[in-house]
Amino acid sequence: MGMKGKIALGVVVGVVVIGAVSTAGGGDGTTDKADKGSASSGQHSGSGSGDKGGAGTKDKEDKAPAFDGDGSYVVGKDIQPGTYKTAGNSDSCYWERARDASGEFESILANDNVTGTSYVTVKASDKLFKTNGCEGWQTVGGKPSGAPATQKIGGDAGMLRVGVDIAPGTYKSAGNKDDGCYWERTKDALHSLESIAANDNVTGTAVVTVAAGDAYFKTTGCKDWTKSS
């Protein structure tokens, strides 16, 4: 497992407040999380524009990682466009979609620091995908399948796929302190601002309804979520 990368100064650390809703998460042309660089290069391939995998179901995703969690990969050569998943990460996992290999801040299309699970869609127009300190990335594809038995979700579970890792419904997280709990409902795994359907930083109790039409639910720094309906 690689070491943490450098902090890319200039990226907004924490969250951006837009109206009454605060947003956290990188985007195509907009990055909103603390960034870190990445390390070595590697090679392998993946496919698919959807994503699959999760907890509580058996999904037909590759057993072996499509590529290692430490490396810089040229899109279309080292890895193929598609959606990938990394799971079981501590807080040392960082990934980045980049428009070129300059290493400059302006080249970042989207990025994130990951605890738990993350899904990322790499577009054909991306030039480079960087990953540092992450568990191996698996290719995921197709439509969600299975019936996840998710009465309780870990507050640091990361990014969960609706219909695979988490069932639609209303969830509650209580006892959160100092805006330390962040949740997000998202439309896709591109990690753009436009991907966010709703989000919040929470002190105290949070109640969120995850809709069947949501693609993912992201949770970090929260107390465990319990499904109430």
PDB file of C-alpha atoms in Angstrom:
ATOM      1  CA  MET A   1       0.000   0.000   0.000  1.00  0.00           C
ATOM      2  CA  GLY A   2       1.429   3.389  -0.954  1.00  0.00           C
ATOM      3  CA  MET A   3       2.041   6.349   1.271  1.00  0.00           C
ATOM      4  CA  LYS A   4      -0.241   9.358   1.318  1.00  0.00           C
ATOM      5  CA  GLY A   5       0.472  11.790  -1.473  1.00  0.00           C
ATOM      6  CA  LYS A   6       1.149  15.494  -1.286  1.00  0.00           C
ATOM      7  CA  ILE A   7      -1.573  17.998  -0.489  1.00  0.00           C
ATOM      8  CA  ALA A   8      -2.544  19.875  -3.637  1.00  0.00           C
ATOM      9  CA  LEU A   9      -2.829  23.431  -2.345  1.00  0.00           C
ATOM     10  CA  GLY A  10      -5.561  25.425  -3.988  1.00  0.00           C
ATOM     11  CA  VAL A  11      -8.214  22.776  -3.632  1.00  0.00           C
ATOM     12  CA  VAL A  12     -10.990  23.763  -1.279  1.00  0.00           C
ATOM     13  CA  VAL A  13     -10.441  21.945   2.007  1.00  0.00           C
ATOM     14  CA  GLY A  14     -13.707  20.887   3.606  1.00  0.00           C
ATOM     15  CA  VAL A  15     -16.962  21.918   1.984  1.00  0.00           C
ATOM     16  CA  VAL A  16     -18.416  24.599  -0.244  1.00  0.00           C
ATOM     17  CA  VAL A  17     -21.755  26.086   0.726  1.00  0.00           C
ATOM     18  CA  ILE A  18     -24.163  26.690  -2.145  1.00  0.00           C
ATOM     19  CA  GLY A  19     -27.343  28.305  -0.897  1.00  0.00           C
ATOM     20  CA  ALA A  20     -28.596  26.245   2.013  1.00  0.00           C
ATOM     21  CA  VAL A  21     -26.816  23.095   0.865  1.00  0.00           C
ATOM     22  CA  SER A  22     -23.130  22.428   1.402  1.00  0.00           C
ATOM     23  CA  THR A  23     -21.269  20.416  -1.203  1.00  0.00           C
ATOM     24  CA  ALA A  24     -18.233  18.232  -0.817  1.00  0.00           C
ATOM     25  CA  GLY A  25     -16.794  16.145  -3.610  1.00  0.00           C
ATOM     26  CA  GLY A  26     -14.659  16.725  -6.679  1.00  0.00           C
ATOM     27  CA  GLY A  27     -16.135  17.483 -10.079  1.00  0.00           C
ATOM     28  CA  ASP A  28     -15.470  17.801 -13.746  1.00  0.00           C
ATOM     29  CA  GLY A  29     -13.614  21.084 -13.634  1.00  0.00           C
ATOM     30  CA  THR A  30     -14.496  21.638  -9.961  1.00  0.00           C
ATOM     31  CA  THR A  31     -12.791  19.983  -7.000  1.00  0.00           C
ATOM     32  CA  ASP A  32     -14.067  20.437  -3.488  1.00  0.00           C
ATOM     33  CA  LYS A  33     -12.185  17.995  -1.280  1.00  0.00           C
ATOM     34  CA  ALA A  34      -8.642  18.074   0.087  1.00  0.00           C
ATOM     35  CA  ASP A  35      -6.408  16.558  -2.621  1.00  0.00           C
ATOM     36  CA  LYS A  36      -3.313  14.435  -2.541  1.00  0.00           C
ATOM     37  CA  GLY A  37      -1.056  13.381  -5.380  1.00  0.00           C
ATOM     38  CA  SER A  38      -0.316   9.775  -6.311  1.00  0.00           C
ATOM     39  CA  ALA A  39       2.565   7.482  -7.011  1.00  0.00           C
ATOM     40  CA  SER A  40       3.822   4.775  -9.381  1.00  0.00           C
ATOM     41  CA  SER A  41       2.294   3.485 -12.621  1.00  0.00           C
ATOM     42  CA  GLY A  42       0.749   0.143 -13.490  1.00  0.00           C
ATOM     43  CA  GLN A  43      -1.276  -1.645 -16.147  1.00  0.00           C
ATOM     44  CA  HIS A  44      -4.528  -3.553 -16.625  1.00  0.00           C
ATOM     45  CA  SER A  45      -7.941  -3.033 -18.055  1.00  0.00           C
ATOM     46  CA  GLY A  46     -11.591  -2.758 -17.118  1.00  0.00           C
ATOM     47  CA  SER A  47     -14.874  -2.146 -18.866  1.00  0.00           C
ATOM     48  CA  GLY A  48     -18.441  -1.010 -18.469  1.00  0.00           C
ATOM     49  CA  SER A  49     -20.063   2.313 -17.795  1.00  0.00           C
ATOM     50  CA  GLY A  50     -22.268   1.122 -14.980  1.00  0.00           C
ATOM     51  CA  ASP A  51     -21.246  -0.252 -11.625  1.00  0.00           C
ATOM     52  CA  LYS A  52     -21.892  -3.295  -9.544  1.00  0.00           C
ATOM     53  CA  GLY A  53     -20.762  -4.756  -6.273  1.00  0.00           C
ATOM     54  CA  GLY A  54     -21.641  -4.373  -2.652  1.00  0.00           C
ATOM     55  CA  ALA A  55     -22.578  -5.813   0.684  1.00  0.00           C
ATOM     56  CA  GLY A  56     -25.339  -8.281   1.375  1.00  0.00           C
ATOM     57  CA  THR A  57     -25.582  -9.449  -2.250  1.00  0.00           C
ATOM     58  CA  LYS A  58     -23.563 -11.641  -4.576  1.00  0.00           C
ATOM     59  CA  ASP A  59     -22.744  -9.654  -7.712  1.00  0.00           C
ATOM     60  CA  LYS A  60     -20.816 -10.854 -10.724  1.00  0.00           C
ATOM     61  CA  GLU A  61     -17.876  -8.474 -10.459  1.00  0.00           C
ATOM     62  CA  ASP A  62     -14.301  -9.596 -10.962  1.00  0.00           C
ATOM     63  CA  LYS A  63     -12.707 -11.454  -8.073  1.00  0.00           C
ATOM     64  CA  ALA A  64      -9.267 -10.007  -8.753  1.00  0.00           C
ATOM     65  CA  PRO A  65      -8.656  -6.247  -8.951  1.00  0.00           C
ATOM     66  CA  ALA A  66      -8.588  -4.746 -12.434  1.00  0.00           C
ATOM     67  CA  PHE A  67      -5.628  -2.612 -11.335  1.00  0.00           C
ATOM     68  CA  ASP A  68      -3.630  -1.831  -8.209  1.00  0.00           C
ATOM     69  CA  GLY A  69      -4.511   0.890  -5.719  1.00  0.00           C
ATOM     70  CA  ASP A  70      -1.180   2.686  -6.171  1.00  0.00           C
ATOM     71  CA  GLY A  71      -0.393   4.072  -9.588  1.00  0.00           C
ATOM     72  CA  SER A  72      -0.944   6.494 -12.442  1.00  0.00           C
ATOM     73  CA  TYR A  73      -2.815   4.906 -15.339  1.00  0.00           C
ATOM     74  CA  VAL A  74      -3.236   6.214 -18.900  1.00  0.00           C
ATOM     75  CA  VAL A  75      -6.903   5.945 -19.884  1.00  0.00           C
ATOM     76  CA  GLY A  76      -7.394   3.884 -23.024  1.00  0.00           C
ATOM     77  CA  LYS A  77      -3.972   2.270 -22.663  1.00  0.00           C
ATOM     78  CA  ASP A  78      -3.355   1.106 -19.094  1.00  0.00           C
ATOM     79  CA  ILE A  79      -7.043   1.049 -18.131  1.00  0.00           C
ATOM     80  CA  GLN A  80     -10.232   1.346 -20.150  1.00  0.00           C
ATOM     81  CA  PRO A  81     -13.080   3.822 -19.560  1.00  0.00           C
ATOM     82  CA  GLY A  82     -15.693   2.452 -17.187  1.00  0.00           C
ATOM     83  CA  THR A  83     -16.762   2.376 -13.568  1.00  0.00           C
ATOM     84  CA  TYR A  84     -14.488   0.980 -10.881  1.00  0.00           C
ATOM     85  CA  LYS A  85     -14.837   0.204  -7.190  1.00  0.00           C
ATOM     86  CA  THR A  86     -12.387   0.140  -4.282  1.00  0.00           C
ATOM     87  CA  ALA A  87     -13.469  -1.086  -0.840  1.00  0.00           C
ATOM     88  CA  GLY A  88     -12.102  -1.564   2.671  1.00  0.00           C
ATOM     89  CA  ASN A  89     -10.009   1.600   2.711  1.00  0.00           C
ATOM     90  CA  SER A  90      -8.725   3.510   5.704  1.00  0.00           C
ATOM     91  CA  ASP A  91      -8.411   7.316   5.405  1.00  0.00           C
ATOM     92  CA  SER A  92      -5.213   7.055   3.329  1.00  0.00           C
ATOM     93  CA  CYS A  93      -6.892   6.341  -0.023  1.00  0.00           C
ATOM     94  CA  TYR A  94      -6.819   9.113  -2.626  1.00  0.00           C
ATOM     95  CA  TRP A  95      -7.915   9.014  -6.290  1.00  0.00           C
ATOM     96  CA  GLU A  96      -7.937  11.555  -9.101  1.00  0.00           C
ATOM     97  CA  ARG A  97      -9.291  11.866 -12.622  1.00  0.00           C
ATOM     98  CA  ALA A  98      -7.033  14.155 -14.665  1.00  0.00           C
ATOM     99  CA  ARG A  99      -7.221  15.888 -18.047  1.00  0.00           C
ATOM    100  CA  ASP A 100      -3.455  15.496 -18.609  1.00  0.00           C
ATOM    101  CA  ALA A 101      -0.248  14.250 -16.965  1.00  0.00           C
ATOM    102  CA  SER A 102       1.141  17.664 -16.005  1.00  0.00           C
ATOM    103  CA  GLY A 103       0.529  17.093 -12.303  1.00  0.00           C
ATOM    104  CA  GLU A 104      -0.803  20.637 -12.004  1.00  0.00           C
ATOM    105  CA  PHE A 105      -3.886  21.572 -10.020  1.00  0.00           C
ATOM    106  CA  GLU A 106      -5.688  22.734 -13.166  1.00  0.00           C
ATOM    107  CA  SER A 107      -5.445  19.232 -14.643  1.00  0.00           C
ATOM    108  CA  ILE A 108      -7.726  17.742 -11.956  1.00  0.00           C
ATOM    109  CA  LEU A 109     -11.210  16.858 -13.212  1.00  0.00           C
ATOM    110  CA  ALA A 110     -12.414  15.157 -10.015  1.00  0.00           C
ATOM    111  CA  ASN A 111     -10.851  13.680  -6.889  1.00  0.00           C
ATOM    112  CA  ASP A 112     -11.588  12.396  -3.405  1.00  0.00           C
ATOM    113  CA  ASN A 113     -10.076  11.184  -0.152  1.00  0.00           C
ATOM    114  CA  VAL A 114     -11.766   7.879   0.643  1.00  0.00           C
ATOM    115  CA  THR A 115     -12.668   6.027   3.802  1.00  0.00           C
ATOM    116  CA  GLY A 116     -14.463   2.730   3.178  1.00  0.00           C
ATOM    117  CA  THR A 117     -15.781   2.277  -0.360  1.00  0.00           C
ATOM    118  CA  SER A 118     -15.638   4.456  -3.452  1.00  0.00           C
ATOM    119  CA  TYR A 119     -17.003   4.106  -6.978  1.00  0.00           C
ATOM    120  CA  VAL A 120     -15.515   6.175  -9.814  1.00  0.00           C
ATOM    121  CA  THR A 121     -16.542   6.421 -13.458  1.00  0.00           C
ATOM    122  CA  VAL A 122     -13.532   7.065 -15.692  1.00  0.00           C
ATOM    123  CA  LYS A 123     -14.594   8.759 -18.939  1.00  0.00           C
ATOM    124  CA  ALA A 124     -13.062   8.129 -22.357  1.00  0.00           C
ATOM    125  CA  SER A 125     -12.086  11.815 -22.460  1.00  0.00           C
ATOM    126  CA  ASP A 126     -10.041  11.498 -19.253  1.00  0.00           C
ATOM    127  CA  LYS A 127      -6.298  11.203 -19.867  1.00  0.00           C
ATOM    128  CA  LEU A 128      -5.045   9.872 -16.533  1.00  0.00           C
ATOM    129  CA  PHE A 129      -6.401   8.127 -13.454  1.00  0.00           C
ATOM    130  CA  LYS A 130      -4.281   8.415 -10.308  1.00  0.00           C
ATOM    131  CA  THR A 131      -4.722   6.320  -7.181  1.00  0.00           C
ATOM    132  CA  ASN A 132      -2.653   6.318  -4.019  1.00  0.00           C
ATOM    133  CA  GLY A 133      -2.976   4.291  -0.824  1.00  0.00           C
ATOM    134  CA  CYS A 134      -6.176   2.541  -1.987  1.00  0.00           C
ATOM    135  CA  GLU A 135      -7.198  -1.081  -2.059  1.00  0.00           C
ATOM    136  CA  GLY A 136      -7.254  -2.579  -5.563  1.00  0.00           C
ATOM    137  CA  TRP A 137      -9.865  -1.308  -8.011  1.00  0.00           C
ATOM    138  CA  GLN A 138     -12.407  -3.767  -9.420  1.00  0.00           C
ATOM    139  CA  THR A 139     -14.351  -3.436 -12.656  1.00  0.00           C
ATOM    140  CA  VAL A 140     -18.090  -3.140 -12.092  1.00  0.00           C
ATOM    141  CA  GLY A 141     -20.855  -3.048 -14.619  1.00  0.00           C
ATOM    142  CA  GLY A 142     -24.448  -3.416 -15.566  1.00  0.00           C
ATOM    143  CA  LYS A 143     -27.614  -2.879 -13.616  1.00  0.00           C
ATOM    144  CA  PRO A 144     -27.954  -3.201  -9.825  1.00  0.00           C
ATOM    145  CA  SER A 145     -29.009  -6.668  -8.721  1.00  0.00           C
ATOM    146  CA  GLY A 146     -29.839  -8.435  -5.475  1.00  0.00           C
ATOM    147  CA  ALA A 147     -31.732  -7.317  -2.413  1.00  0.00           C
ATOM    148  CA  PRO A 148     -29.374  -5.747   0.142  1.00  0.00           C
ATOM    149  CA  ALA A 149     -30.307  -6.406   3.764  1.00  0.00           C
ATOM    150  CA  THR A 150     -29.252  -3.033   5.126  1.00  0.00           C
ATOM    151  CA  GLN A 151     -30.973  -2.215   8.411  1.00  0.00           C
ATOM    152  CA  LYS A 152     -27.760  -0.567   9.650  1.00  0.00           C
ATOM    153  CA  ILE A 153     -25.014   1.203   7.674  1.00  0.00           C
ATOM    154  CA  GLY A 154     -21.637   2.214   9.050  1.00  0.00           C
ATOM    155  CA  GLY A 155     -21.220   5.971   9.309  1.00  0.00           C
ATOM    156  CA  ASP A 156     -17.837   5.757   7.578  1.00  0.00           C
ATOM    157  CA  ALA A 157     -18.931   3.215   4.974  1.00  0.00           C
ATOM    158  CA  GLY A 158     -18.068   5.629   2.179  1.00  0.00           C
ATOM    159  CA  MET A 159     -19.914   5.468  -1.145  1.00  0.00           C
ATOM    160  CA  LEU A 160     -22.684   2.866  -1.362  1.00  0.00           C
ATOM    161  CA  ARG A 161     -24.531   1.805  -4.497  1.00  0.00           C
ATOM    162  CA  VAL A 162     -28.296   2.016  -4.122  1.00  0.00           C
ATOM    163  CA  GLY A 163     -29.912  -1.342  -4.754  1.00  0.00           C
ATOM    164  CA  VAL A 164     -26.642  -3.212  -4.184  1.00  0.00           C
ATOM    165  CA  ASP A 165     -24.908  -1.922  -1.048  1.00  0.00           C
ATOM    166  CA  ILE A 166     -27.870  -0.083   0.438  1.00  0.00           C
ATOM    167  CA  ALA A 167     -31.640  -0.439   0.003  1.00  0.00           C
ATOM    168  CA  PRO A 168     -33.806   2.603  -0.713  1.00  0.00           C
ATOM    169  CA  GLY A 169     -35.565   3.953   2.362  1.00  0.00           C
ATOM    170  CA  THR A 170     -35.261   6.422   5.225  1.00  0.00           C
ATOM    171  CA  TYR A 171     -32.176   6.273   7.452  1.00  0.00           C
ATOM    172  CA  LYS A 172     -31.305   8.006  10.726  1.00  0.00           C
ATOM    173  CA  SER A 173     -27.914   8.849  12.247  1.00  0.00           C
ATOM    174  CA  ALA A 174     -27.834  10.361  15.763  1.00  0.00           C
ATOM    175  CA  GLY A 175     -25.196  11.805  18.069  1.00  0.00           C
ATOM    176  CA  ASN A 176     -23.069  13.562  15.457  1.00  0.00           C
ATOM    177  CA  LYS A 177     -20.846  16.438  16.582  1.00  0.00           C
ATOM    178  CA  ASP A 178     -19.556  19.700  15.130  1.00  0.00           C
ATOM    179  CA  ASP A 179     -20.704  19.204  11.523  1.00  0.00           C
ATOM    180  CA  GLY A 180     -18.419  16.144  11.445  1.00  0.00           C
ATOM    181  CA  CYS A 181     -21.021  14.001   9.666  1.00  0.00           C
ATOM    182  CA  TYR A 182     -21.304  14.418   5.895  1.00  0.00           C
ATOM    183  CA  TRP A 183     -23.848  12.621   3.693  1.00  0.00           C
ATOM    184  CA  GLU A 184     -24.595  12.841  -0.001  1.00  0.00           C
ATOM    185  CA  ARG A 185     -27.158  11.419  -2.430  1.00  0.00           C
ATOM    186  CA  THR A 186     -25.720  11.224  -5.938  1.00  0.00           C
ATOM    187  CA  LYS A 187     -26.876  10.626  -9.503  1.00  0.00           C
ATOM    188  CA  ASP A 188     -23.695   8.978 -10.824  1.00  0.00           C
ATOM    189  CA  ALA A 189     -20.047   8.209 -10.029  1.00  0.00           C
ATOM    190  CA  LEU A 190     -18.478  11.115 -11.928  1.00  0.00           C
ATOM    191  CA  HIS A 191     -18.088  13.142  -8.699  1.00  0.00           C
ATOM    192  CA  SER A 192     -19.054  16.438 -10.328  1.00  0.00           C
ATOM    193  CA  LEU A 193     -21.120  19.087  -8.581  1.00  0.00           C
ATOM    194  CA  GLU A 194     -23.890  18.188 -11.010  1.00  0.00           C
ATOM    195  CA  SER A 195     -23.755  14.611  -9.697  1.00  0.00           C
ATOM    196  CA  ILE A 196     -25.042  15.694  -6.273  1.00  0.00           C
ATOM    197  CA  ALA A 197     -28.789  15.352  -5.737  1.00  0.00           C
ATOM    198  CA  ALA A 198     -28.623  16.483  -2.091  1.00  0.00           C
ATOM    199  CA  ASN A 199     -26.107  16.642   0.760  1.00  0.00           C
ATOM    200  CA  ASP A 200     -25.462  18.074   4.209  1.00  0.00           C
ATOM    201  CA  ASN A 201     -22.985  18.476   7.048  1.00  0.00           C
ATOM    202  CA  VAL A 202     -24.698  17.379  10.263  1.00  0.00           C
ATOM    203  CA  THR A 203     -24.490  18.128  13.958  1.00  0.00           C
ATOM    204  CA  GLY A 204     -26.815  16.003  16.086  1.00  0.00           C
ATOM    205  CA  THR A 205     -29.366  13.853  14.257  1.00  0.00           C
ATOM    206  CA  ALA A 206     -29.605  13.357  10.493  1.00  0.00           C
ATOM    207  CA  VAL A 207     -32.585  11.808   8.711  1.00  0.00           C
ATOM    208  CA  VAL A 208     -32.205  11.038   4.991  1.00  0.00           C
ATOM    209  CA  THR A 209     -34.486   9.304   2.528  1.00  0.00           C
ATOM    210  CA  VAL A 210     -32.463   7.409  -0.069  1.00  0.00           C
ATOM    211  CA  ALA A 211     -34.622   7.234  -3.193  1.00  0.00           C
ATOM    212  CA  ALA A 212     -34.830   4.229  -5.506  1.00  0.00           C
ATOM    213  CA  GLY A 213     -33.756   6.548  -8.322  1.00  0.00           C
ATOM    214  CA  ASP A 214     -30.543   7.576  -6.544  1.00  0.00           C
ATOM    215  CA  ALA A 215     -27.371   5.960  -7.862  1.00  0.00           C
ATOM    216  CA  TYR A 216     -25.294   6.201  -4.676  1.00  0.00           C
ATOM    217  CA  PHE A 217     -25.377   7.285  -1.040  1.00  0.00           C
ATOM    218  CA  LYS A 218     -22.167   8.603   0.508  1.00  0.00           C
ATOM    219  CA  THR A 219     -21.487   8.827   4.248  1.00  0.00           C
ATOM    220  CA  THR A 220     -18.354   9.870   6.074  1.00  0.00           C
ATOM    221  CA  GLY A 221     -17.670  10.896   9.671  1.00  0.00           C
ATOM    222  CA  CYS A 222     -21.199   9.980  10.757  1.00  0.00           C
ATOM    223  CA  LYS A 223     -22.557   7.731  13.453  1.00  0.00           C
ATOM    224  CA  ASP A 224     -24.108   4.521  12.135  1.00  0.00           C
ATOM    225  CA  TRP A 225     -27.272   4.854  10.067  1.00  0.00           C
ATOM    226  CA  THR A 226     -30.345   2.809  11.017  1.00  0.00           C
ATOM    227  CA  LYS A 227     -33.118   2.171   8.494  1.00  0.00           C
ATOM    228  CA  SER A 228     -36.477   3.295   9.849  1.00  0.00           C
ATOM    229  CA  SER A 229     -38.697   2.735   6.819  1.00  0.00           C
TER     230      SER A 229
END
